[in-house]
Structures are given as C-alpha cells and as structure tokens.
CSV table of C-alpha atoms in Angstrom, one decimal:
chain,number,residue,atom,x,y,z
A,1,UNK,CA,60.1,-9.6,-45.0
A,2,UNK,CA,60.7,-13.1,-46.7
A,3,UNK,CA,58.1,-14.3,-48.7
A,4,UNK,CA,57.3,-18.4,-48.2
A,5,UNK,CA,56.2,-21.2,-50.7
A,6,UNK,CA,53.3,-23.0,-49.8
A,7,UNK,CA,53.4,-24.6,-46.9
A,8,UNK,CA,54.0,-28.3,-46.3
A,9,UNK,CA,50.5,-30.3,-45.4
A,10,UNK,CA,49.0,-29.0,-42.0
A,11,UNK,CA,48.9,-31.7,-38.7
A,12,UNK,CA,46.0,-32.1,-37.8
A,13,UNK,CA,22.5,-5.4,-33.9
A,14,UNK,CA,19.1,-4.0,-34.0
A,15,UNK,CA,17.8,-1.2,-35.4
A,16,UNK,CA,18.9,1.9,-34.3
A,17,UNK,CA,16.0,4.6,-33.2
A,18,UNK,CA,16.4,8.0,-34.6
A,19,UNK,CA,15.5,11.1,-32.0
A,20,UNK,CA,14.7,14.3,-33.7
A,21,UNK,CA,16.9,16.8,-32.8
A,22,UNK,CA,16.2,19.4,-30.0
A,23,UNK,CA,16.9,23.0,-30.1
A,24,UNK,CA,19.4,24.6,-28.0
A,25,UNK,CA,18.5,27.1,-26.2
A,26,UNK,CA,20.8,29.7,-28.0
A,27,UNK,CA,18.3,29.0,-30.8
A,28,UNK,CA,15.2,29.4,-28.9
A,29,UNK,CA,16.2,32.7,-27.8
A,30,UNK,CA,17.4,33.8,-31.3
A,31,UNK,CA,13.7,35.7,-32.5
A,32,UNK,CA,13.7,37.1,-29.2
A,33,UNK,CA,16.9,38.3,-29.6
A,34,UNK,CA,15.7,39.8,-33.0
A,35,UNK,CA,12.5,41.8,-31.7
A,36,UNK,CA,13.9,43.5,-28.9
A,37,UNK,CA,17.0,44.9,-31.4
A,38,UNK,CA,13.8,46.2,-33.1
A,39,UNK,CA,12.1,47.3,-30.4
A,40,UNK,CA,16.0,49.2,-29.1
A,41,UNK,CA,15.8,51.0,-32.5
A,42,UNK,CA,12.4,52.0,-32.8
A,43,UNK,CA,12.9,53.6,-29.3
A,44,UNK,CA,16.2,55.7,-30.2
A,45,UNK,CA,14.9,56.5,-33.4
A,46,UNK,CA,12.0,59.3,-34.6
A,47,UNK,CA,8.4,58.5,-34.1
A,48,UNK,CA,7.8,58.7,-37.5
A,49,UNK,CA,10.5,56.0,-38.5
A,50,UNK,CA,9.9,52.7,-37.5
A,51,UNK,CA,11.2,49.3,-37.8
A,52,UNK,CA,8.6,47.2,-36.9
A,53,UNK,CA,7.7,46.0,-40.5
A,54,UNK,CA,10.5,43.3,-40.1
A,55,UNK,CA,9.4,41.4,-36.9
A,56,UNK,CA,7.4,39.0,-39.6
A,57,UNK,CA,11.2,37.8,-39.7
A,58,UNK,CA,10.8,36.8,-36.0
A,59,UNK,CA,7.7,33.5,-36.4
A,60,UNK,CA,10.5,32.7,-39.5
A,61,UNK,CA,13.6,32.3,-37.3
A,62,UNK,CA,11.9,30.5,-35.0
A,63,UNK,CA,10.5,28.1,-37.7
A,64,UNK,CA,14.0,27.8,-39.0
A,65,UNK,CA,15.8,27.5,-35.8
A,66,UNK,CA,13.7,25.1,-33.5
A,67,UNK,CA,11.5,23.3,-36.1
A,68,UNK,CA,9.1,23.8,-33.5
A,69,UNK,CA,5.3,24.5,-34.0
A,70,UNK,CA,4.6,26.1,-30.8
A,71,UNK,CA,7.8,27.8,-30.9
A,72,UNK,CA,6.9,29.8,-33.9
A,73,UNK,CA,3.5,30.3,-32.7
A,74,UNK,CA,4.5,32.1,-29.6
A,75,UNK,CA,7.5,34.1,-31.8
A,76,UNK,CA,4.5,35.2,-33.6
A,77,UNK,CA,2.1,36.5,-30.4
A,78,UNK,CA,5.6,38.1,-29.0
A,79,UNK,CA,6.3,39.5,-32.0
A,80,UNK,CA,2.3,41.1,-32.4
A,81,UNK,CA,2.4,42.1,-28.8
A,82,UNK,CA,5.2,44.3,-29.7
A,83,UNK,CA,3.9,45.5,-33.0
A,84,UNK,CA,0.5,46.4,-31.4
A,85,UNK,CA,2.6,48.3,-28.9
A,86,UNK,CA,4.6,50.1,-31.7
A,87,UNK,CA,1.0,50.8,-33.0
A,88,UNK,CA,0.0,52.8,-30.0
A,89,UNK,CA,3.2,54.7,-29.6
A,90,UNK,CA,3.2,55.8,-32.8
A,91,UNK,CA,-1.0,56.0,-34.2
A,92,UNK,CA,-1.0,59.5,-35.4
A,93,UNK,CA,2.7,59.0,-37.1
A,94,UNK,CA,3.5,55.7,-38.6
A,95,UNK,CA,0.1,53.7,-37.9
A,96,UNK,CA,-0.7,52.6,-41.4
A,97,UNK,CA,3.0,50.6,-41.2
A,98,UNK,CA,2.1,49.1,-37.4
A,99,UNK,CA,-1.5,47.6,-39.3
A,100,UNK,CA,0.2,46.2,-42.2
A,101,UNK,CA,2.9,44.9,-39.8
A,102,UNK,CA,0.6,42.6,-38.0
A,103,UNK,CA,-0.5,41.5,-41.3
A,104,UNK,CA,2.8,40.3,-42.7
A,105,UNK,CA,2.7,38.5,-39.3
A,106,UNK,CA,0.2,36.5,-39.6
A,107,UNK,CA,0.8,36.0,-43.0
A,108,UNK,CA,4.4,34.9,-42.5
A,109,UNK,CA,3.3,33.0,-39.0
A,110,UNK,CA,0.5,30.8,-41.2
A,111,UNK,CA,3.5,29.6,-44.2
A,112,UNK,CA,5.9,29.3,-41.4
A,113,UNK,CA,3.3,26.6,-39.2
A,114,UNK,CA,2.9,24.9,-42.5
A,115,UNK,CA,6.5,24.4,-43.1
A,116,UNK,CA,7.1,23.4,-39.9
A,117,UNK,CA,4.2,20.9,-40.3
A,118,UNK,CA,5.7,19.3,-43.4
A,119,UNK,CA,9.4,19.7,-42.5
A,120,UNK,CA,8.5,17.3,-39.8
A,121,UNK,CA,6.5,14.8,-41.8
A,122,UNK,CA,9.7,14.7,-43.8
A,123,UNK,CA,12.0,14.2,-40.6
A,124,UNK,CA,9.8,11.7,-39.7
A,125,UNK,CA,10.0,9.6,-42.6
A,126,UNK,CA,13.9,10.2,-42.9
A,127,UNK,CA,14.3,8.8,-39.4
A,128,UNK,CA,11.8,5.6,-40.3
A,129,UNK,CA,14.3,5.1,-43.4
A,130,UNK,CA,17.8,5.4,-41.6
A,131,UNK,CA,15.8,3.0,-39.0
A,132,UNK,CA,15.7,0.5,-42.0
A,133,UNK,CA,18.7,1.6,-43.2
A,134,UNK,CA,20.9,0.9,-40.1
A,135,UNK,CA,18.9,-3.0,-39.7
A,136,UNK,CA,20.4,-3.3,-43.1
A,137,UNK,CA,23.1,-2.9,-42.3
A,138,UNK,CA,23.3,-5.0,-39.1
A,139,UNK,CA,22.2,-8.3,-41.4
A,140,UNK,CA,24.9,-7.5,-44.3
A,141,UNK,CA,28.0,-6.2,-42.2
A,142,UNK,CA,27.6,-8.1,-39.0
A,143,UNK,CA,29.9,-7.0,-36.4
A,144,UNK,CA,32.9,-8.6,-36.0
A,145,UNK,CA,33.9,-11.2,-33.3
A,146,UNK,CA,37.1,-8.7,-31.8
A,147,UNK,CA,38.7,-12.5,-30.6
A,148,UNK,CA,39.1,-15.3,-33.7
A,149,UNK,CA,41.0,-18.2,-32.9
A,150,UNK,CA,44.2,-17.2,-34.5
A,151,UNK,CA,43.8,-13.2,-34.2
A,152,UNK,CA,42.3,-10.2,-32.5
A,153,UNK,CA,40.4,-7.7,-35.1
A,154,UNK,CA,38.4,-4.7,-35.1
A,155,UNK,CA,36.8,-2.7,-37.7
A,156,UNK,CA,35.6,0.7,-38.8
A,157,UNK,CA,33.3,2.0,-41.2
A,158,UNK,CA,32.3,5.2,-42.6
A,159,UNK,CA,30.4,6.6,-45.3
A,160,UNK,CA,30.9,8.6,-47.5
A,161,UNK,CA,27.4,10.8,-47.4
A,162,UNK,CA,26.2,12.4,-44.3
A,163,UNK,CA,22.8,10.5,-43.8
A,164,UNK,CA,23.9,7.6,-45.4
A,165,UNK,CA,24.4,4.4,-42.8
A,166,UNK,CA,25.4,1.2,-45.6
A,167,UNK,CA,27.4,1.7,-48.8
A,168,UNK,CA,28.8,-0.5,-51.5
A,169,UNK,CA,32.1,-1.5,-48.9
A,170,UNK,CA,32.2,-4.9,-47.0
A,171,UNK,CA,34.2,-7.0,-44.6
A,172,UNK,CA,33.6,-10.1,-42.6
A,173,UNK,CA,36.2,-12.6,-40.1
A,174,UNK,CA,35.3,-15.5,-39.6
A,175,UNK,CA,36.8,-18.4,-37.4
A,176,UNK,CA,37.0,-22.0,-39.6
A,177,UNK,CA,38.8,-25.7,-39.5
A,178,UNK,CA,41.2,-24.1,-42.0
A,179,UNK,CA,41.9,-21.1,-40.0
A,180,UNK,CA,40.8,-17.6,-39.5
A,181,UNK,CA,39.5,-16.2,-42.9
A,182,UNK,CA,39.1,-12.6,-43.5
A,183,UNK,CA,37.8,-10.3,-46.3
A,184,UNK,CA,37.7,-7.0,-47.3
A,185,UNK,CA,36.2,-5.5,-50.3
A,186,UNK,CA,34.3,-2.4,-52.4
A,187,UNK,CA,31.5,-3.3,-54.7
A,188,UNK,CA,31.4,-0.6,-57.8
A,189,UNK,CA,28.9,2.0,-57.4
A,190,UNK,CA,26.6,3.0,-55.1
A,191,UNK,CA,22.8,3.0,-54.0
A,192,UNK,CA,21.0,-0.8,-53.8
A,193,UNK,CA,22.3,-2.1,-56.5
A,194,UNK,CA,25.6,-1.9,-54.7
A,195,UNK,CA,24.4,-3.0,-51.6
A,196,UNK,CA,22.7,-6.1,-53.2
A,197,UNK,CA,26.1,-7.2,-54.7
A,198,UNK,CA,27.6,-6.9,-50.9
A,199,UNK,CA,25.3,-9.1,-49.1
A,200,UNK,CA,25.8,-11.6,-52.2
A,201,UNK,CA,29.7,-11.7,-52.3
A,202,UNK,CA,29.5,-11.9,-47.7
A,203,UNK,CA,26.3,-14.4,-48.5
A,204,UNK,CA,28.5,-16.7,-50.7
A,205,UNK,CA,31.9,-15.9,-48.8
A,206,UNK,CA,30.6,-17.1,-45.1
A,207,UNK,CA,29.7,-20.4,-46.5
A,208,UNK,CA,32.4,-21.0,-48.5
A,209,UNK,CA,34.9,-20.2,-46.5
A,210,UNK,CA,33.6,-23.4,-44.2
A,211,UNK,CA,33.8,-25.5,-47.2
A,212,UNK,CA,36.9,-24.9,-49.4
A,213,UNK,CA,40.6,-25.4,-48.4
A,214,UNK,CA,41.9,-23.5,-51.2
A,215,UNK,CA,41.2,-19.6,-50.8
A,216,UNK,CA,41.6,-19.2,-54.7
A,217,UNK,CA,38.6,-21.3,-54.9
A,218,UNK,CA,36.5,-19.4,-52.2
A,219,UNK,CA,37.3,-16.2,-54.4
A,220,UNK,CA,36.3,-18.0,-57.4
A,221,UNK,CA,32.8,-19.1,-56.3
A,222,UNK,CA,32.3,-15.1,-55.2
A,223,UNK,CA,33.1,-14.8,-58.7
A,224,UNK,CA,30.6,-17.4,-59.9
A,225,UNK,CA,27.4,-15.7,-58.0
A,226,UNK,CA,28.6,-12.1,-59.5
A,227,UNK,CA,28.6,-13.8,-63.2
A,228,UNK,CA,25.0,-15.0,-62.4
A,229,UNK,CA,23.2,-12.0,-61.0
A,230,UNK,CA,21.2,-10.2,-64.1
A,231,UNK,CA,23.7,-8.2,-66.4
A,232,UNK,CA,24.7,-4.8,-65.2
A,233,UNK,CA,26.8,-2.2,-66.1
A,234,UNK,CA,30.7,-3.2,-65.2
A,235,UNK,CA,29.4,-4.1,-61.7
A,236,UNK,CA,32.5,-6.3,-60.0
A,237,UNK,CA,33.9,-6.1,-56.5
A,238,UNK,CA,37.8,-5.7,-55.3
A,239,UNK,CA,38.7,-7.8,-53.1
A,240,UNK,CA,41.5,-9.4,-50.5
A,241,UNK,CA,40.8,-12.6,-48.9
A,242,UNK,CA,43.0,-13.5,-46.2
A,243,UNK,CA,43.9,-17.2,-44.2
A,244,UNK,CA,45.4,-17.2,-41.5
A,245,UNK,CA,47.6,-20.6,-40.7
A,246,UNK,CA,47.1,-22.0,-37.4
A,247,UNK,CA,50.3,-23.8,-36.9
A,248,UNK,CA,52.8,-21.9,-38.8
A,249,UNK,CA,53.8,-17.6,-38.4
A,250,UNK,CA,52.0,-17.4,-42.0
A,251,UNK,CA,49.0,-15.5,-43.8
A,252,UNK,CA,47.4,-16.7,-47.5
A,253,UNK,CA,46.7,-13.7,-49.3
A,254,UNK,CA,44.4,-13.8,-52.4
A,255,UNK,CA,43.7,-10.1,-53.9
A,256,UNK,CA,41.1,-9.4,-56.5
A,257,UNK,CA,42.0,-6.3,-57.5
A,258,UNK,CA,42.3,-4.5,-54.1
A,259,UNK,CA,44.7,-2.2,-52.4
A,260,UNK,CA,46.9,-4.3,-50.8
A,261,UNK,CA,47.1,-4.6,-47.0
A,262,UNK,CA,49.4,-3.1,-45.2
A,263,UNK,CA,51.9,-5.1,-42.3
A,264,UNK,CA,52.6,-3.4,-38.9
A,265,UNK,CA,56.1,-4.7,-37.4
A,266,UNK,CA,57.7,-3.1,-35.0
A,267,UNK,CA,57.2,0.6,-36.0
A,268,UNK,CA,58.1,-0.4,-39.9
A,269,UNK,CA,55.3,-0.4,-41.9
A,270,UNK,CA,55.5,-3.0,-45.6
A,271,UNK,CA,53.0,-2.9,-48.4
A,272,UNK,CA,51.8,-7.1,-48.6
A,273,UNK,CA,51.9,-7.7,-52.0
A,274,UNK,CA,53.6,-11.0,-52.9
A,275,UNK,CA,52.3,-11.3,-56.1
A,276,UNK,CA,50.1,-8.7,-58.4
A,277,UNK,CA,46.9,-8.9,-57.6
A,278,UNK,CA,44.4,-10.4,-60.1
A,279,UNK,CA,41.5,-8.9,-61.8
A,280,UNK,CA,38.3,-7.8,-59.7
A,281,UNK,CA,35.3,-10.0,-58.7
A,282,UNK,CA,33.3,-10.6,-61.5
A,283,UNK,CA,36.0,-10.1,-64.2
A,284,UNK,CA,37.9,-13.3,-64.1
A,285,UNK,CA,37.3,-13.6,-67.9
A,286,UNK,CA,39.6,-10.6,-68.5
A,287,UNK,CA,42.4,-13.1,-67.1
A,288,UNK,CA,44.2,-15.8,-69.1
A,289,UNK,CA,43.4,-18.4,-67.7
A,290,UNK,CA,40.0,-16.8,-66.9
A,291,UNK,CA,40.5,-17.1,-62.9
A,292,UNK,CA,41.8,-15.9,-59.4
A,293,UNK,CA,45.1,-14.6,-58.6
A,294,UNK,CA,47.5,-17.3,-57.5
A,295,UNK,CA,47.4,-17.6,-53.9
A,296,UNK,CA,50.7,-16.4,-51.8
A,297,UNK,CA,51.8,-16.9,-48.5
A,298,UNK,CA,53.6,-14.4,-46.0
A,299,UNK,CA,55.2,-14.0,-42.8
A,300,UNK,CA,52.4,-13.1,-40.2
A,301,UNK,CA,54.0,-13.5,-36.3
A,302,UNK,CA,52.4,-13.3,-33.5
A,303,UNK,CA,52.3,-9.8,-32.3
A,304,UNK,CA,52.6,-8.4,-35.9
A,305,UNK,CA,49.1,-6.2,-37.5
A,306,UNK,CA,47.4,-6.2,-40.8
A,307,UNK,CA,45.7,-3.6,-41.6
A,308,UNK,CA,42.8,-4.2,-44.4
A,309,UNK,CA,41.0,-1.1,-46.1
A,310,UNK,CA,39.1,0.4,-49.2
A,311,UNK,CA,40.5,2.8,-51.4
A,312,UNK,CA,38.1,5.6,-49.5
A,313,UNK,CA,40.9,6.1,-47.1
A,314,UNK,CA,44.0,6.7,-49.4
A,315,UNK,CA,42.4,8.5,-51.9
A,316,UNK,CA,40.7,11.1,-49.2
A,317,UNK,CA,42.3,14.7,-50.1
A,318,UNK,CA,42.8,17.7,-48.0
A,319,UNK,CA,42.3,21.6,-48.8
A,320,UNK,CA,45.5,21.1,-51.2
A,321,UNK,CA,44.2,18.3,-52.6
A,322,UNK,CA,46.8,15.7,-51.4
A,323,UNK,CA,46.1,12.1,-50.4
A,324,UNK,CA,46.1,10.5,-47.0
A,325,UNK,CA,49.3,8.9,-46.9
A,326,UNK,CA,48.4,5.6,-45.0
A,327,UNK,CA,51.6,4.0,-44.8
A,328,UNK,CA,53.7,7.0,-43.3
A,329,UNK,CA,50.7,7.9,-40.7
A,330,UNK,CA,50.8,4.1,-39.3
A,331,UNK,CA,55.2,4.6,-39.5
A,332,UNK,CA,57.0,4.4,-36.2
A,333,UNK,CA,53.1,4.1,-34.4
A,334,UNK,CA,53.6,2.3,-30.7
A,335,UNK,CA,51.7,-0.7,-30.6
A,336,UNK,CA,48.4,-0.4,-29.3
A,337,UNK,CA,44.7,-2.3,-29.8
A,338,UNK,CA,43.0,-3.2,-32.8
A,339,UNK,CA,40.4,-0.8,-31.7
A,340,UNK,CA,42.6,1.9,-31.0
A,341,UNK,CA,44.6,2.0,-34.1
A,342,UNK,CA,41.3,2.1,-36.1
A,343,UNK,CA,40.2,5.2,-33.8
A,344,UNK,CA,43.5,6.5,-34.4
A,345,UNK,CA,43.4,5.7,-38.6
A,346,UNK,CA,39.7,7.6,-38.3
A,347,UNK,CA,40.7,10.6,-36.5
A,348,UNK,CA,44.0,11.0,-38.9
A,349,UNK,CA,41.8,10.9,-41.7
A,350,UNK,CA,39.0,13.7,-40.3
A,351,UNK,CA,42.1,15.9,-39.6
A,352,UNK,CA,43.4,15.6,-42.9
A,353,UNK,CA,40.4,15.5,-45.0
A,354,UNK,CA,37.5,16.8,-42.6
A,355,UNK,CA,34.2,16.0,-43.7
A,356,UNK,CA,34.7,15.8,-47.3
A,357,UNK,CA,34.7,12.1,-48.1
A,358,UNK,CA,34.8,11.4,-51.6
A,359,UNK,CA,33.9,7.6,-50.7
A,360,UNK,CA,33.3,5.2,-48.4
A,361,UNK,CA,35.8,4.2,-45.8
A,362,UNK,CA,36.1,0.5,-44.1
A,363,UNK,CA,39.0,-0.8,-42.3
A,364,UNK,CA,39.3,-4.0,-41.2
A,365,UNK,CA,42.7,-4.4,-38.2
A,366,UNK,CA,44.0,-8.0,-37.8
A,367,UNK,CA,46.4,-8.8,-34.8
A,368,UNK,CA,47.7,-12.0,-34.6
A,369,UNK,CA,47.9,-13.9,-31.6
A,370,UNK,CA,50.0,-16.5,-29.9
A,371,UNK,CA,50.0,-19.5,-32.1
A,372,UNK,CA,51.0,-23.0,-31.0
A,373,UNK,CA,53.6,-24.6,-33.3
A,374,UNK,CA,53.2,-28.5,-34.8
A,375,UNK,CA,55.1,-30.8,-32.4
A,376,UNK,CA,58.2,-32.4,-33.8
A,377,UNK,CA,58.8,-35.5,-34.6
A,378,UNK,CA,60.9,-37.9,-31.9
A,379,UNK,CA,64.0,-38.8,-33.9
C-alpha cells in the first residue's frame, strides 16, 4: 500500500420501552414441582417422619422464580392445602410439626409478598432509567446514514455492563463539501462524566466538520472545547478522524491517540498508520508544538473497507486470557456488507470472549464507493 503526499488542489430513535420479563412456564411449575416431591416422600416414608416443614420453601421459589405476586400467593394456599392434609394423616403422630408448618408458611408467604412488592418497584424504576438511558443515547450517537456520498458504512456498539445502554465510546459520519468525514473515539472513564465529554467532542465535531478544510484543525477545535470544560482528572478522548476525497482513490487520516484502523483489500488485511499518531484529545500540550498529528493521506479505492474501532475489541480476552486478534479474524474474509462484517466482528468476539467485556466496544465499517475522477485537461 503506497502512501501519497497531499494531494494537488481539488476541482471543483426514540426511546425504547422496557417490558418486564415474563416467567416461563418451566418456572411457574418449579414450587409445584417442589411440594409434590414432598408430598411423594411423606407418603413412602413412616407416619411419624415427615417432610412437610420445608414447603415454606415453595411461596419462596415462586417469589424468586416468577416475581409474581399472585404466583406466590397461590404457591402459598397449595402449599397449606397440602400441609393441612399432612396434618390429618398424621394428628396423633407428627401434628405439632404439621401446625408449625403452616406457620412458617405464612410467615415466609408474608416476607416473600413484600419482596415481591419491592423487587418490582425497583424493576420499575430500572426500566424508566434504561428508558432515559436509551433517548440518551439516540441524541449523542445518532445512527448512522448506511449511504454517504463517497461510502457505505455501518456501525456497532456494545457495552461493556449488562444493563448499561451509552458508555464513554463515540462515532459519527457525516456527508460534507469537503467529503465524507468520519470519527471514531473513546472518552476516559466511565459514568456521566464520560458521557458529557462524548456529546461535547460529536457536538463540536458535526459542526466543524462543515466548516474547516483542514481535518488537523477540526481535531484541534475538539481539542479546544475539552481544554475548556471544568478541570478533571486526566479526562481526554482518542481519536481517528477520517476524510474521504471525492475525486481521487484517497482517505485523510488524523489520529489522536487511537488504535489505528484497519484496510480490507482483497482478503489482505494492513494496519493504516502512515504516520504515529499524536497525543489524545485534550492533551495537545504534551506535544511540541502543542498540537494535532500531521494529517496523512492513503490509498482508499473503491471497493476497499476501513474498519474503525475502540480498544474494547482487541483487548477482549478469552478463558486463557488471550486477546482478540482483529487483524487475523478479518484475514482472507470474502467481501460482504458493511453490516454483515460488523455482525460477523460481533459474533467473533462473543465466541472468543463470551460475555466478559472488560470495556466498551464500537465499530464503525467504511466501504468506499464508486468515485468519479476529475476530467482532464484537453491538450
């Protein structure tokens, strides 16, 4: 892959609602199960000897298992019936166990109705904050057009904690009159503070990248907003920044401290990285000259796939503790849809690393499409 000089002067979703989740019936049927294993042994054993102490457990599985209130209730009545039965078979023998029995029943049916109660207020409140969670989300990552003028693209996102729906990770494409611009980046940290410095760096990004011909310059006013937010600990963003030429096979690549994307060519597989990237977002003042990396330029045909992503997906580690090698999973991969290859990319990264991400995972697919070439000049 040859690496080009700058290039010659150009010729002219809403909130999602959160259903509690229903029992199945295997569950339902679990404390049902359970009493009539004790009723089976009360019967084969002596009259004298009886189980029946331990259907209190039955209102409890039910409360555990369906997270219903009139599931538990009627565990309960089922699980009395029985012990009142027990009572009667065995009065003259084991009666004084029978009585306290239904005790620890009711007993254990009343705690069990009341965590039921509040276990719900809680589910309630969890599903009204994932509700505000995932709007979030929709007005700081905004899907992605999947057709820009100069490319196709798709992304993918995934984080990190099992309830959580937005993390400190953050992409955008947009289409402008100095080509397709793309970004990709991961904020430092986690929680709001996090999520605040996304929708800042996207905020400043979508209008900058209407405004300034020089991509070093858009990554220096991202830079700018970081160094005026109120004084936190080390917060600064990695970033790539990405420009895609409209007349000429080429792609600008600006990286702020960010894994470097990856170019799909026919089955090979190359690590962009013309130049070494320069420090982070919002520590241009370790640099001298305190400012962006230079901007470089690379080959970027049409039919030929960049493939932007956060350090989530490399450093995810299986049972041995080995990394998700990127590179040699995309290696010798037949060409298929943006979309597809980040399905793909997601479910080679669940097989390898299951459901133990150590952080957040956003991928970001670029395809580039036909392009039409400047005229030439009549001789």
């Amino acid at each position: 892959m040859a690496w080009l000089g700058p290039p010659p002067p150009r010729r002219v979703l809403p909130p999602v609602a959160v259903a509690p989740r229903r029992p199945s019936w295997p569950q339902r049927l679990v404390p049902y199960v359970f009493i009539a294993v004790i009723m089976l042994v009360d019967t084969v054993t002596p009259r004298d000897v009886t189980f029946s102490s331990t259907l209190s457990v039955a209102p409890a599985l039910a409360a555990l298992l369906t997270r219903s209130l009139w599931q538990t209730i009627t565990a309960a009545l089922v699980a009395a019936l029985v012990s009142g039965a027990s009572y009667i078979y065995a009065h003259d023998l084991a009666g004084d166990v029978e009585v306290a029995s239904l005790g620890a029943i009711l007993a254990v049916t009343v705690v069990s109705c009341v965590s039921v109660g509040l276990v719900g207020r809680q589910s309630r409140m969890l599903a009204n904050v994932r509700s505000v969670a995932e709007a979030a989300q929709h007005v700081v990552l905004r899907d992605v057009p999947p057709e820009l003028d100069q490319v196709r693209t798709a992304v993918a996102y995934r984080a990190a904690a099992a309830e959580a729906r937005i993390g400190g990770d953050l992409y955008e494409a947009l289409s402008t009159r100095f080509g397709d611009r793309l970004l990709i980046g991961d904020v430092r940290g986690k929680g709001l503070p996090a999520v605040e410095a996304a929708a800042d760096v996207l905020g400043v990004f979508r209008e900058a990248a209407h405004t300034e011909p020089d991509l070093s310059r858009v990554a220096d006013r991202m830079h700018a907003m970081l160094a005026r937010r109120p004084v936190r600990d080390e917060e600064f963003v990695t970033a790539v920044l990405l420009s895609v030429d409209p007349t000429r096979p080429t792609v600008q690549v600006v990286n702020c401290g960010h894994p470097p994307p990856l170019l799909m060519r026919d089955g090979r597989v190359d690590v962009l990285a013309p130049v070494p990237p320069g420090p982070p977002l919002g520590l241009f003042d370790l640099a001298d000259p305190p400012a962006a990396a230079a901007p470089a330029w690379a080959g970027f045909a049409p039919g030929d796939t960049l493939l932007l992503y956060t350090d989530g997906t490399t450093e995810a580690r299986d049972n041995a503790g080995e990394f998700f090698d990127l590179a040699g999973f995309l290696t010798g991969r037949p060409p298929t849809s943006p979309a597809d290859l980040t399905a793909q990319i997601l479910t080679g990264l669940a097989t390898h690393a299951g459901n133990r991400l150590d952080d957040d995972v956003a991928l970001l697919v670029v395809r580039r499409k036909p392009y039409v070439p400047p005229p030439t000049a009549a001789s």
